[in-house]
Short mmCIF file of C-alpha atoms in Angstrom, two decimals:
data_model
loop_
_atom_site.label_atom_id
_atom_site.label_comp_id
_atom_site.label_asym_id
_atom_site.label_seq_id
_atom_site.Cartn_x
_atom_site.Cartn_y
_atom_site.Cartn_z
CA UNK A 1 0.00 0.00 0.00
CA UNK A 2 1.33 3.74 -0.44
CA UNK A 3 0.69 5.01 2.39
CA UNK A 4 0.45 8.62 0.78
CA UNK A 5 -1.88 8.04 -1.55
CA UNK A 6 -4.09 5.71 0.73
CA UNK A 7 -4.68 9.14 2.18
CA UNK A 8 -5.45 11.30 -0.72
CA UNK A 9 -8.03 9.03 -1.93
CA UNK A 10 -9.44 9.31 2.09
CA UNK A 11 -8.88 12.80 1.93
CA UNK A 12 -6.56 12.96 4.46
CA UNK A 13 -3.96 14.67 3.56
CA UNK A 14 -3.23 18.36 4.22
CA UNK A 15 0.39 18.94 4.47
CA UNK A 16 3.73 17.33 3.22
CA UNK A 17 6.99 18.22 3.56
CA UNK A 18 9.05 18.21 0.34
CA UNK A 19 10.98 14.69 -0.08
CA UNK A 20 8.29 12.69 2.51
CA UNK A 21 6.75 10.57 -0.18
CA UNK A 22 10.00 9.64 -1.66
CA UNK A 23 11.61 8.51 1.58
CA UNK A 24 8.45 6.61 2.20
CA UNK A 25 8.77 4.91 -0.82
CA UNK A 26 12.37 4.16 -0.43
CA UNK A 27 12.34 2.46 2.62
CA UNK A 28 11.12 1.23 6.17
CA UNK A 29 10.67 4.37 7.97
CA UNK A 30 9.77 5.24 11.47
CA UNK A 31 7.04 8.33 12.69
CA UNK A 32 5.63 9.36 15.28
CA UNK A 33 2.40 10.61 16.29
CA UNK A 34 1.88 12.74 19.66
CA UNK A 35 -1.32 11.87 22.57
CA UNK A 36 -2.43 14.76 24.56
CA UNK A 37 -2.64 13.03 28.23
CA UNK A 38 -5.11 15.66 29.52
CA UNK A 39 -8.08 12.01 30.50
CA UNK A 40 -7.58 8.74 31.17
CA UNK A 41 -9.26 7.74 27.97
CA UNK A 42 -8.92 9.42 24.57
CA UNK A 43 -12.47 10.48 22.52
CA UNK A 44 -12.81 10.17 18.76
CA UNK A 45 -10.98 13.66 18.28
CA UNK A 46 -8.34 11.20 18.92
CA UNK A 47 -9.53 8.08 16.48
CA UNK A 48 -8.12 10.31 13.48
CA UNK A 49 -4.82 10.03 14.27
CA UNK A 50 -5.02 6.31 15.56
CA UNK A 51 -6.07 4.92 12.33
CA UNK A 52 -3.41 7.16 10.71
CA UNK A 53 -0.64 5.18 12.73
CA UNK A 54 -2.29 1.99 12.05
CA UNK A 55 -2.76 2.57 8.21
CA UNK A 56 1.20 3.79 8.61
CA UNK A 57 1.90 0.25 9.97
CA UNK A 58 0.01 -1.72 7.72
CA UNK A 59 1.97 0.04 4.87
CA UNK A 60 5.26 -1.67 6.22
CA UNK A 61 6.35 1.46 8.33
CA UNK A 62 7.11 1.93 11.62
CA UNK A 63 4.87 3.74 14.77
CA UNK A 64 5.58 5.26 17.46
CA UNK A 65 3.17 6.72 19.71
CA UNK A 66 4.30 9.32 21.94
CA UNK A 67 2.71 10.21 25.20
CA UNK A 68 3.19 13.88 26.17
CA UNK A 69 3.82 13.40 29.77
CA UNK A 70 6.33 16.13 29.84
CA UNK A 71 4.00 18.61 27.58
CA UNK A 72 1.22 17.51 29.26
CA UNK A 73 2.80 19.83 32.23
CA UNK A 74 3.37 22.64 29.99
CA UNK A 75 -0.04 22.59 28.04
CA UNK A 76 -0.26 23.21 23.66
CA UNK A 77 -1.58 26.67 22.68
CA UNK A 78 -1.78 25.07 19.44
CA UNK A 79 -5.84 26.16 18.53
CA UNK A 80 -6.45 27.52 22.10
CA UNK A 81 -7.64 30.93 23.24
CA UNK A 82 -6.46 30.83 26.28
CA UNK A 83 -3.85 28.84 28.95
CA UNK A 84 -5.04 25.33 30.09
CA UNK A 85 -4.58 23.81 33.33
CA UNK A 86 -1.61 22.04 34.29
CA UNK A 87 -1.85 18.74 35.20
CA UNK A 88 0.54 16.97 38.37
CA UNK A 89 2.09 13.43 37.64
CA UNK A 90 -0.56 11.69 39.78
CA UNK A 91 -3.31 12.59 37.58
CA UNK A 92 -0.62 12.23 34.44
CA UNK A 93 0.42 8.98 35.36
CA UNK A 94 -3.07 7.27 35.32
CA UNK A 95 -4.20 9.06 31.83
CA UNK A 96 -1.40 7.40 30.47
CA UNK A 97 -1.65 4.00 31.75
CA UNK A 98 -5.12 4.72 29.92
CA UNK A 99 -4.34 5.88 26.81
CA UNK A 100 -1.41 3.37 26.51
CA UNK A 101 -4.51 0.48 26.97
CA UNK A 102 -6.70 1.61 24.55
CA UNK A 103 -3.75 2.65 21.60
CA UNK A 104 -3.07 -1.43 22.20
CA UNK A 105 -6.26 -2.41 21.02
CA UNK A 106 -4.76 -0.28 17.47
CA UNK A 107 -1.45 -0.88 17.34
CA UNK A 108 0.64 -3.96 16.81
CA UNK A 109 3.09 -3.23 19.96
CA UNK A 110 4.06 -6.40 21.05
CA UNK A 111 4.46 -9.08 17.69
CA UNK A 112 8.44 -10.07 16.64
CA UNK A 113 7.49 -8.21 13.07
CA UNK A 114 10.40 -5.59 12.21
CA UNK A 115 7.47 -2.52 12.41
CA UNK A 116 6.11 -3.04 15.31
CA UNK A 117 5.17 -0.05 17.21
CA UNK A 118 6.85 1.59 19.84
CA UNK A 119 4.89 3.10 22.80
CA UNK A 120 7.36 6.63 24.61
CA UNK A 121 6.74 9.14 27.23
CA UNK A 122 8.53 12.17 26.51
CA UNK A 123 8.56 12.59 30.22
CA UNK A 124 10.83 9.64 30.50
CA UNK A 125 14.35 11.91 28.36
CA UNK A 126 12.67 15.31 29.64
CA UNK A 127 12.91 15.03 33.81
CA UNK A 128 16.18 14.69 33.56
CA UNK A 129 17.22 17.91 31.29
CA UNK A 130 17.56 20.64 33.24
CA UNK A 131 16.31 24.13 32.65
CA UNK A 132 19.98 25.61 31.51
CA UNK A 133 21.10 22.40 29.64
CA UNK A 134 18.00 23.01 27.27
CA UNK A 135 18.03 26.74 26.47
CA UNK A 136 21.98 26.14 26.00
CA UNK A 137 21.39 22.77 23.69
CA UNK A 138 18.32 23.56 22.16
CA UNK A 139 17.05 26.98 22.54
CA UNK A 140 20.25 28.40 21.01
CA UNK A 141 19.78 26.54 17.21
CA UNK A 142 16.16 28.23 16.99
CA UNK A 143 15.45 31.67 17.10
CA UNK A 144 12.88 33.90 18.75
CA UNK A 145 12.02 35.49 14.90
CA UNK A 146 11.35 31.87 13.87
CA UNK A 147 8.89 30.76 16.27
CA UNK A 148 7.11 35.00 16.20
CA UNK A 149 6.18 33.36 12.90
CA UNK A 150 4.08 30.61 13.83
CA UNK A 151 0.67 30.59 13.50
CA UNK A 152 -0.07 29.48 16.68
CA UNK A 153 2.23 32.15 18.34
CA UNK A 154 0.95 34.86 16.51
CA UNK A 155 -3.15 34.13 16.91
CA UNK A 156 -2.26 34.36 20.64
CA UNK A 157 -0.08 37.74 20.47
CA UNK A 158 -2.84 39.32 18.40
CA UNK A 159 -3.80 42.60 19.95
CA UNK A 160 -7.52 41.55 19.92
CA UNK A 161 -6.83 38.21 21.47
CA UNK A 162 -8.38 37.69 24.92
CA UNK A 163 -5.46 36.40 26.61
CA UNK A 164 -1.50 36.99 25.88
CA UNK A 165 1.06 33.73 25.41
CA UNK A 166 2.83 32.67 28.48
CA UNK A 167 7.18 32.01 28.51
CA UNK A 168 6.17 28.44 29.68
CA UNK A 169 3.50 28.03 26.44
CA UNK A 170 5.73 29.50 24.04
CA UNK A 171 8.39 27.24 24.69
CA UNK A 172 5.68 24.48 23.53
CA UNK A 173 7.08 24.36 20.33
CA UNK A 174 10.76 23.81 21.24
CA UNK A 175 9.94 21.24 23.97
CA UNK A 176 7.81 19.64 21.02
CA UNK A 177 10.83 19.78 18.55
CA UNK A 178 13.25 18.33 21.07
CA UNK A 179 10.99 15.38 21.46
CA UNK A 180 11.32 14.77 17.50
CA UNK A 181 15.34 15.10 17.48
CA UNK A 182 15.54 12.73 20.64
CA UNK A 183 13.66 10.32 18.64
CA UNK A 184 15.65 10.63 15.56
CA UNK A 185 18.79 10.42 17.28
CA UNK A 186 17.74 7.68 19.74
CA UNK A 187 15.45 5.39 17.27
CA UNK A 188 15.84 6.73 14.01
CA UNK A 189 12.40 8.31 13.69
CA UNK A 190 12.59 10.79 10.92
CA UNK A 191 9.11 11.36 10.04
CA UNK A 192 6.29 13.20 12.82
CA UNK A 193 2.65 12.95 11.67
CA UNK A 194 -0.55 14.86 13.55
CA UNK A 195 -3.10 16.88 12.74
CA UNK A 196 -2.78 20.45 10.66
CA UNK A 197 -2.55 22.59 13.65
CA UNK A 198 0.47 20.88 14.60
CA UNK A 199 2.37 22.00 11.19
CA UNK A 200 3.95 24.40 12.94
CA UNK A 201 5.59 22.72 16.18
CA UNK A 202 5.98 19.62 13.50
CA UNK A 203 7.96 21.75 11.31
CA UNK A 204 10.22 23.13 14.20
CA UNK A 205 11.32 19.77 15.01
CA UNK A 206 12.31 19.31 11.59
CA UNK A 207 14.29 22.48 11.20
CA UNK A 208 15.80 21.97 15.23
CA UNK A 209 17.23 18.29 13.54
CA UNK A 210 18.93 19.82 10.70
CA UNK A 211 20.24 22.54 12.64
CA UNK A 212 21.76 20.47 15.37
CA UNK A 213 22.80 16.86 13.43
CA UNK A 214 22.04 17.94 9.85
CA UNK A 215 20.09 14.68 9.94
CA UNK A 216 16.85 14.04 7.74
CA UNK A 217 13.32 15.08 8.67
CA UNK A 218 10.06 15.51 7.62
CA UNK A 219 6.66 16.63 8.23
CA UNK A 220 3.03 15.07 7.43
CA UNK A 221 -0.52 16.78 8.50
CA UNK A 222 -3.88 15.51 7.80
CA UNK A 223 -6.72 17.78 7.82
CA UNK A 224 -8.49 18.36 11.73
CA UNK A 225 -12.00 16.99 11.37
CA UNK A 226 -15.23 18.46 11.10
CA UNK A 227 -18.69 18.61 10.53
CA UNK A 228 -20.34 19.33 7.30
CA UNK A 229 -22.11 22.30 9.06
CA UNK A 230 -18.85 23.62 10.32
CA UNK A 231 -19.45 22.40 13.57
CA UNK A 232 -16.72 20.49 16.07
CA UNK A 233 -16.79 16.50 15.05
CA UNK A 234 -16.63 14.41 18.13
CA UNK A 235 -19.00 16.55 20.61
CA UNK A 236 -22.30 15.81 21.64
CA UNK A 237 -24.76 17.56 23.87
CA UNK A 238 -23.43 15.55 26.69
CA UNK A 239 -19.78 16.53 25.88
CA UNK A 240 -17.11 14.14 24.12
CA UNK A 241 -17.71 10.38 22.97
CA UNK A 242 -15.00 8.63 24.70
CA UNK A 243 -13.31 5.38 23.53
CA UNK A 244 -13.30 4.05 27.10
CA UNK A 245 -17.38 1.92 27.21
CA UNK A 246 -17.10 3.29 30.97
CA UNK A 247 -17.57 7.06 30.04
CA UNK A 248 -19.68 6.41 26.32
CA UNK A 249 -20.83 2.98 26.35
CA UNK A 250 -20.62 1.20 23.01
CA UNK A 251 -24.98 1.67 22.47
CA UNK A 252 -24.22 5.57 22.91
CA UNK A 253 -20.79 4.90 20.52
CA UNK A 254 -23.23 3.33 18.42
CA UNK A 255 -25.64 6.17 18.11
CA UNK A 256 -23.56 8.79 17.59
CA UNK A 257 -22.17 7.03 13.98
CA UNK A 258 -25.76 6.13 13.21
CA UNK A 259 -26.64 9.30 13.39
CA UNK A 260 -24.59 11.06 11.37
CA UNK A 261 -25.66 13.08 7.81
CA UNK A 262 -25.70 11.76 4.74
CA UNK A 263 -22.91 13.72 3.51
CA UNK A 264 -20.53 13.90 7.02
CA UNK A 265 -21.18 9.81 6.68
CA UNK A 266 -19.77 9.77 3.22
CA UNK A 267 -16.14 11.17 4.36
CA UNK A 268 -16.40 9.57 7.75
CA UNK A 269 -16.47 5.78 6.03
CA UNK A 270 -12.99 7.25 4.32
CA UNK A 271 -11.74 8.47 7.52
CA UNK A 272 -12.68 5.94 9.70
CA UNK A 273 -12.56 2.55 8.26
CA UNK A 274 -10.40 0.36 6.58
CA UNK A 275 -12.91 -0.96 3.62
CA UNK A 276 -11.44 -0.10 0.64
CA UNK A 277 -12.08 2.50 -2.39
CA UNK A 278 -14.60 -0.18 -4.21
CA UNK A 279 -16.20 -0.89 -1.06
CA UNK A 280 -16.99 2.45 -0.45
CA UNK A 281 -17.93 3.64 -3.58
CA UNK A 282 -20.21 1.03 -3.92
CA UNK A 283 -22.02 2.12 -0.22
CA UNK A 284 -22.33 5.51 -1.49
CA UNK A 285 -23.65 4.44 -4.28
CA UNK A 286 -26.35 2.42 -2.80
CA UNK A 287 -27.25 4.78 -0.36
CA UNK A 288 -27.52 7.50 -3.05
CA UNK A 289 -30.74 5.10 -4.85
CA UNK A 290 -32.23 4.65 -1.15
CA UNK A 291 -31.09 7.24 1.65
CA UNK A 292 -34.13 6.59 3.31
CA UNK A 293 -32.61 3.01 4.72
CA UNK A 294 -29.25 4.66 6.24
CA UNK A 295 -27.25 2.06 4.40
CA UNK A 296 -24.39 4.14 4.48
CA UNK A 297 -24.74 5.22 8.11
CA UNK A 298 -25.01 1.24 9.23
CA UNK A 299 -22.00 0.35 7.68
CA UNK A 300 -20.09 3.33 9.39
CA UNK A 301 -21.34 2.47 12.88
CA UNK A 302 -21.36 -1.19 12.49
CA UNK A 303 -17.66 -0.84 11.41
CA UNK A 304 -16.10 1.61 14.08
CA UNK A 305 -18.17 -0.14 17.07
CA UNK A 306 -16.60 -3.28 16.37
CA UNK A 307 -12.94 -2.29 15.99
CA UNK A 308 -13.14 0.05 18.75
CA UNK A 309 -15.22 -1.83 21.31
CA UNK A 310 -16.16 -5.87 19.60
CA UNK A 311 -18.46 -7.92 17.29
CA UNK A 312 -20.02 -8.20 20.73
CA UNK A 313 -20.67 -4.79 21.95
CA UNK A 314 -21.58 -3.88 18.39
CA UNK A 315 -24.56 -6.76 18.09
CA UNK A 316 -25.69 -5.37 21.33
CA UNK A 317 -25.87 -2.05 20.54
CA UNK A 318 -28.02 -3.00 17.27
CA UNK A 319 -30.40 -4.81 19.65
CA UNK A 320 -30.59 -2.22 22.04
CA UNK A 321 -31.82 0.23 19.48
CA UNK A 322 -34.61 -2.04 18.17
CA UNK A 323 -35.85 -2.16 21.33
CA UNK A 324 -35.95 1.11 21.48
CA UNK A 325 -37.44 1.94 18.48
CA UNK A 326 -39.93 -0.82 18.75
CA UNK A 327 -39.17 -4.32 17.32
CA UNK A 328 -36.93 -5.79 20.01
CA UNK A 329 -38.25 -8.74 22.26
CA UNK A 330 -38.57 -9.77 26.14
CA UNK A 331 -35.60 -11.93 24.88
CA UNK A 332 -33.57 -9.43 23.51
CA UNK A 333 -34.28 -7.18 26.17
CA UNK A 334 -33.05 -9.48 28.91
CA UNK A 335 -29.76 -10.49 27.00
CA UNK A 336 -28.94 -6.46 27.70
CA UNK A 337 -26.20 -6.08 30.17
CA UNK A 338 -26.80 -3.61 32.89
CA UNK A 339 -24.89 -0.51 31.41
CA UNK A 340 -26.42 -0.94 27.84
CA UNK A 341 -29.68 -1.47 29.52
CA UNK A 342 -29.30 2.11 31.38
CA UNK A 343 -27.46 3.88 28.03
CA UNK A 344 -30.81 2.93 26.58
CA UNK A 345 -33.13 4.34 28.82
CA UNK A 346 -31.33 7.25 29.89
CA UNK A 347 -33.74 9.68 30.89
CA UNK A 348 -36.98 7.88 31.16
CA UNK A 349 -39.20 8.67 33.77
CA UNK A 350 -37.65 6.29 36.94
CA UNK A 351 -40.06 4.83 40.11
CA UNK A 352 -38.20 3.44 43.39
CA UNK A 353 -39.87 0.33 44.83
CA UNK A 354 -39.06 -1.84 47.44
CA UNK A 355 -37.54 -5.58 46.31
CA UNK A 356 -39.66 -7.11 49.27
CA UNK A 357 -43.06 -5.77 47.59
CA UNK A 358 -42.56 -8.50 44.55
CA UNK A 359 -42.01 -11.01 47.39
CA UNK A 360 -45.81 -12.02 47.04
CA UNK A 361 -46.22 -10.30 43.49
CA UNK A 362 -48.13 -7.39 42.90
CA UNK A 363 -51.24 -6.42 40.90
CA UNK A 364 -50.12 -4.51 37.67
CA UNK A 365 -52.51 -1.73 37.86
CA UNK A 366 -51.72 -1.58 42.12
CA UNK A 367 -48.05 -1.20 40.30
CA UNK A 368 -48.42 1.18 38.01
CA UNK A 369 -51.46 3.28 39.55
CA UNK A 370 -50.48 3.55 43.26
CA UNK A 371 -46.90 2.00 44.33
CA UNK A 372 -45.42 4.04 41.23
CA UNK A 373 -47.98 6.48 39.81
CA UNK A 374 -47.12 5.90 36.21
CA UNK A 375 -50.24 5.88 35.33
CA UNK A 376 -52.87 9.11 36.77
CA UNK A 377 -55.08 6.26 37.92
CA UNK A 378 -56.82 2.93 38.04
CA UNK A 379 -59.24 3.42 34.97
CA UNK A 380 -56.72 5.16 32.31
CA UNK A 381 -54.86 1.92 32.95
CA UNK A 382 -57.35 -0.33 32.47
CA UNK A 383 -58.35 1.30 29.35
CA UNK A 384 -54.87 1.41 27.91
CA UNK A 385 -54.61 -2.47 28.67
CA UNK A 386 -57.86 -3.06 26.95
CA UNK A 387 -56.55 -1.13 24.29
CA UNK A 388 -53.52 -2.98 24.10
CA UNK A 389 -51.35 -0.34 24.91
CA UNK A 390 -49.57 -1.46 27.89
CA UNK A 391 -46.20 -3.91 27.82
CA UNK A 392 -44.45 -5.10 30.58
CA UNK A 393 -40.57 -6.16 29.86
CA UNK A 394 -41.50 -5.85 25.72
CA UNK A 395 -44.43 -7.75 26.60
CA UNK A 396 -48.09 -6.77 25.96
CA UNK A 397 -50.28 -7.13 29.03
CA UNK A 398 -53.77 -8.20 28.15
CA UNK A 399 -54.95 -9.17 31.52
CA UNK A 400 -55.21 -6.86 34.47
CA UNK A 401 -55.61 -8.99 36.99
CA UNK A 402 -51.60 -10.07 35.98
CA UNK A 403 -49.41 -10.77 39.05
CA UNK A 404 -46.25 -9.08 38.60
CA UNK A 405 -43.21 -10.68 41.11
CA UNK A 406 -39.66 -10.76 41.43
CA UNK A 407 -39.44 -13.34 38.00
CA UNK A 408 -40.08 -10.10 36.07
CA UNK A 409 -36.88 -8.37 37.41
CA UNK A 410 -34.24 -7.57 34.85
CA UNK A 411 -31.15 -8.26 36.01
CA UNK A 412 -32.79 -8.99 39.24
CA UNK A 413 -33.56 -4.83 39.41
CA UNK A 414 -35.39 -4.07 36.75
CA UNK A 415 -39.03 -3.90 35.34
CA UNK A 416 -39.47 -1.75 32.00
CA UNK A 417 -43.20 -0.40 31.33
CA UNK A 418 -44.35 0.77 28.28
CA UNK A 419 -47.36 3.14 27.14
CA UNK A 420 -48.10 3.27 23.45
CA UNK A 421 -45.31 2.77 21.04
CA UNK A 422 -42.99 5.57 22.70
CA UNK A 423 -43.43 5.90 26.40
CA UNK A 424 -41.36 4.53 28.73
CA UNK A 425 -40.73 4.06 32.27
CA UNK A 426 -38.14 2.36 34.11
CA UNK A 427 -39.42 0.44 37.82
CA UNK A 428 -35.76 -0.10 40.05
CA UNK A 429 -36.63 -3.05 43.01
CA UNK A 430 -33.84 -2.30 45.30
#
C-alpha cells in the first residue's frame, strides 16, 4: 500500500513536507504521532490520528506513539484561546496507563514483526534535562524570529486576542521539537505525523534536527476533522464520545455514527474505516438510490463499534436500538447487560420500589397506579390495557388482573413499562 496516496483518496492529507513521499517509498521508515494526556481515555478527536498510525503500519512502516507526559505539564496553545490547566504526575500517570490500553487495542506493539510499534513518554528523556542544559542545547539553534512566525504564536499575540502567550507556552514548540530530534537520534524516527494545527511545532522539530545533526526530517498533516455544518466532530450535547465503554458505552458509541448526515457519513467511512475504495464507492452508491434506509450510516457504525469496542458490543448495541425503536423482544431485552440497559433508557421517567413488595407479586394496575404512579389512575390503565397499549418487559399485558413478582426483574432490578409505542418508564426493586 502507499501510504500517501491511501490518504489522498481518504482525503486525508493536508500537508507534506518536500521529499516525505520519496523517503516513504524508499524504505522502512519510522514516525511518530503525539497523545495529549489531559483524560484517562482518549475520545474520537483522537480516532483520526489512531487509524493514521495503524494505516502507517500496515503500509510496512514503523509507529511510534508518543505520550506527552512532559507537555502535558506545559499545556499546547496550538488552537487555544487561552492557557489550560496544568496537570501533576498523579493525575498524568493514570491518563497514560489509559491511553497506553486503549492505543493497544490499534497498534501492533508487542508481535516479533520488524514494524512493530513503539509506545514513549517524553517525560521519561525530559525530567532529567535541566532548565539551563536546554536553552543552551536547544534553545540556542532556533530563534525567537522563527517561532514569532508561527501561526499558533501569533493568533495568541494578536492585539484583539483575549489572553496573551505565556514564557512556559511558548516554549511548547521547542519542547515539542526536542521530542522529535531525541527520537531521531535515539530510534531513528525521521518522520512526525498529527493533525494540521500541529504544522507548525511539526515543522520546528524538523528544522531543530537539521540545525543540530544535519540529519533528515520531515513533516506530514492531515486535515483536523469536522462537521459538514462547520461544527466540532466528536462533541455531543453531553460533551465528548469517549473510547473508554465506561464514560460512552458502546450503544451511545453506536448512536452517535448512526446518526450522522448523509454527507458527514460519506467522508467519515474514508476516515474511519479500513474498507477499501470499491467498497466504499459502492455504499455511497447504494445509499444514493435509497437514503431513506441509512445504508451508508449502518456500515459506518457497524464498522467503528466493532474495531473500537467488539463484534459483541456492536450486536448489542443493534439490539438495544430495536428495542428502542420498537421491534426488540422480552428476549432481547433481557440479554442487555446492565450498562447498555441504562445507556438505553437514559432519561426515562424512573419509580423506586421496594424488592420485598414483589415477594408475594403485585397487581399490575396496584403497580403502576399507586406503588409508582405511572399511570394518573386505576381506569386510564385499564383502558390502555384493553386497548392494548400497555407492555411489561416488551411484553403486551392483556390481563389486568396479571401478578407481577420478582421473576419479572431484569437483572434482578429491573421492570421496564411501556405506554403506546414511545413511552417509557423504568421500575428499580432495590
Amino acid at each position: 500500500m502507499n501510504f500517501v496516496e491511501e490518504l489522498k483518496w481518504r482525503g486525508m492529507l493536508h500537508d507534506i513536507m518536500p521529499g516525505t513521499e520519496e523517503q516513504l517509498q524508499k524504505e522502512m521508515t519510522t514516525a511518530y504521532v503525539g497523545f495529549d494526556p489531559t483524560a484517562e481515555s482518549l475520545h474520537i478527536g483522537s480516532l483520526a490520528p489512531i487509524i493514521l498510525l495503524k494505516r502507517f503500519q500496515l503500509a510496512g512502516h514503523k509507529p511510534i506513539a508518543l505520550v506527552g507526559g512532559a507537555t502535558g505539564m506545559i499545556g499546547d496553545p496550538s488552537g487555544k484561546s487561552q492557557e489550560r490547566n496544568l496537570l501533576n504526575e498523579d493525575t498524568l500517570e493514570r491518563n497514560l496507563n489509559g491511553i497506553k490500553k486503549q492505543l493497544s487495542k490499534f497498534i501492533d506493539f508487542d508481535s516479533d514483526s520488524e514494524n512493530k510499534a513503539l509506545m514513549v513518554n517524553n517525560y521519561d528523556w525530559m525530567k532529567e534535562l535541566t532548565f539551563l542544559e536546554f536553552i543552551r542545547d536547544i534553545g540556542k539553534h532556533i530563534t525567537v524570529n522563527y517561532m514569532m512566525a508561527k501561526d499558533s504564536v501569533k493568533k495568541r499575540l494578536n492585539p484583539d486576542a483575549k489572553a496573551g502567550m505565556s514564557f512556559t507556552e511558548f516554549t511548547y514548540q521547542l519542547v515539542q521539537g526536542y521530542d522529535f530530534y531525541w527520537l531521531n537520534q535515539n530510534v531513528g524516527c525521521k518522520l512526525q505525523m498529527g493533525g494540521s494545527d500541529q504544522w507548525g511545532n511539526i515543522t520546528t522539530g524538523t528544522e531543530l534536527i537539521r540545525r543540530k545533526s544535519n540529519g533528515e526530517a520531515f513533516a506530514l498533516t492531515i486535515p483536523l476533522i469536522k462537521k459538514t455544518d462547520g461544527t466540532k466532530f466528536g462533541k455531543t450535547e453531553t460533551g465528548n464520545v469517549w473510547l473508554d465503554p465506561n464514560l460512552t458505552s458502546p450503544y451511545k458509541f453506536y448512536q452517535f455514527w448512526l446518526n450522522t448526515t448523509d454527507e458527514d457519513a460519506a467522508n467519515y467511512i474514508k476516515i474511519f474505516t479500513f474498507l477499501n475504495k470499491e467498497e466504499i464507492d459502492a455504499l455511497i452508491g447504494e445509499h444514493q438510490e435509497a437514503p431513506h434506509a441509512r445504508s451508508l450510516q449502518k456500515k459506518l457504525a457497524e464498522e467503528i463499534t466493532t474495531m473500537v469496542h467488539s463484534r459483541e458490543e456492536y450486536e448489542m448495541a443493534v439490539e438495544a436500538s430495536q428495542i428502542l425503536f420498537g421491534k426488540g423482544t422480552a428476549e432481547q431485552l433481557r440479554k442487555l447487560n446492565e450498562s447498555t440497559f441504562l445507556s438505553v433508557f437514559e432519561g426515562v421517567p424512573q419509580f423506586q420500589i421496594s424488592k420485598n413488595e414483589l415477594n408475594d407479586g403485585i397487581n399490575v394496575i396496584d403497580l403502576l397506579a399507586d406503588t409508582t404512579s405511572i399511570f394518573p389512575s386505576k381506569g386510564e390503565l385499564r383502558r390502555t390495557i384493553k386497548g392494548n397499549g400497555l407492555s411489561i418487559n416488551k411484553e403486551k399485558v392483556t390481563n389486568p388482573d396479571l401478578n407481577i413478582d420478582a421473576e419479572y426483574l431484569i437483572g434482578g432490578k429491573y421492570i421496564l413499562a411501556q405506554k403506546g409505542k414511545k413511552n417509557y418508564f423504568l421500575i428499580i426493586a432495590e
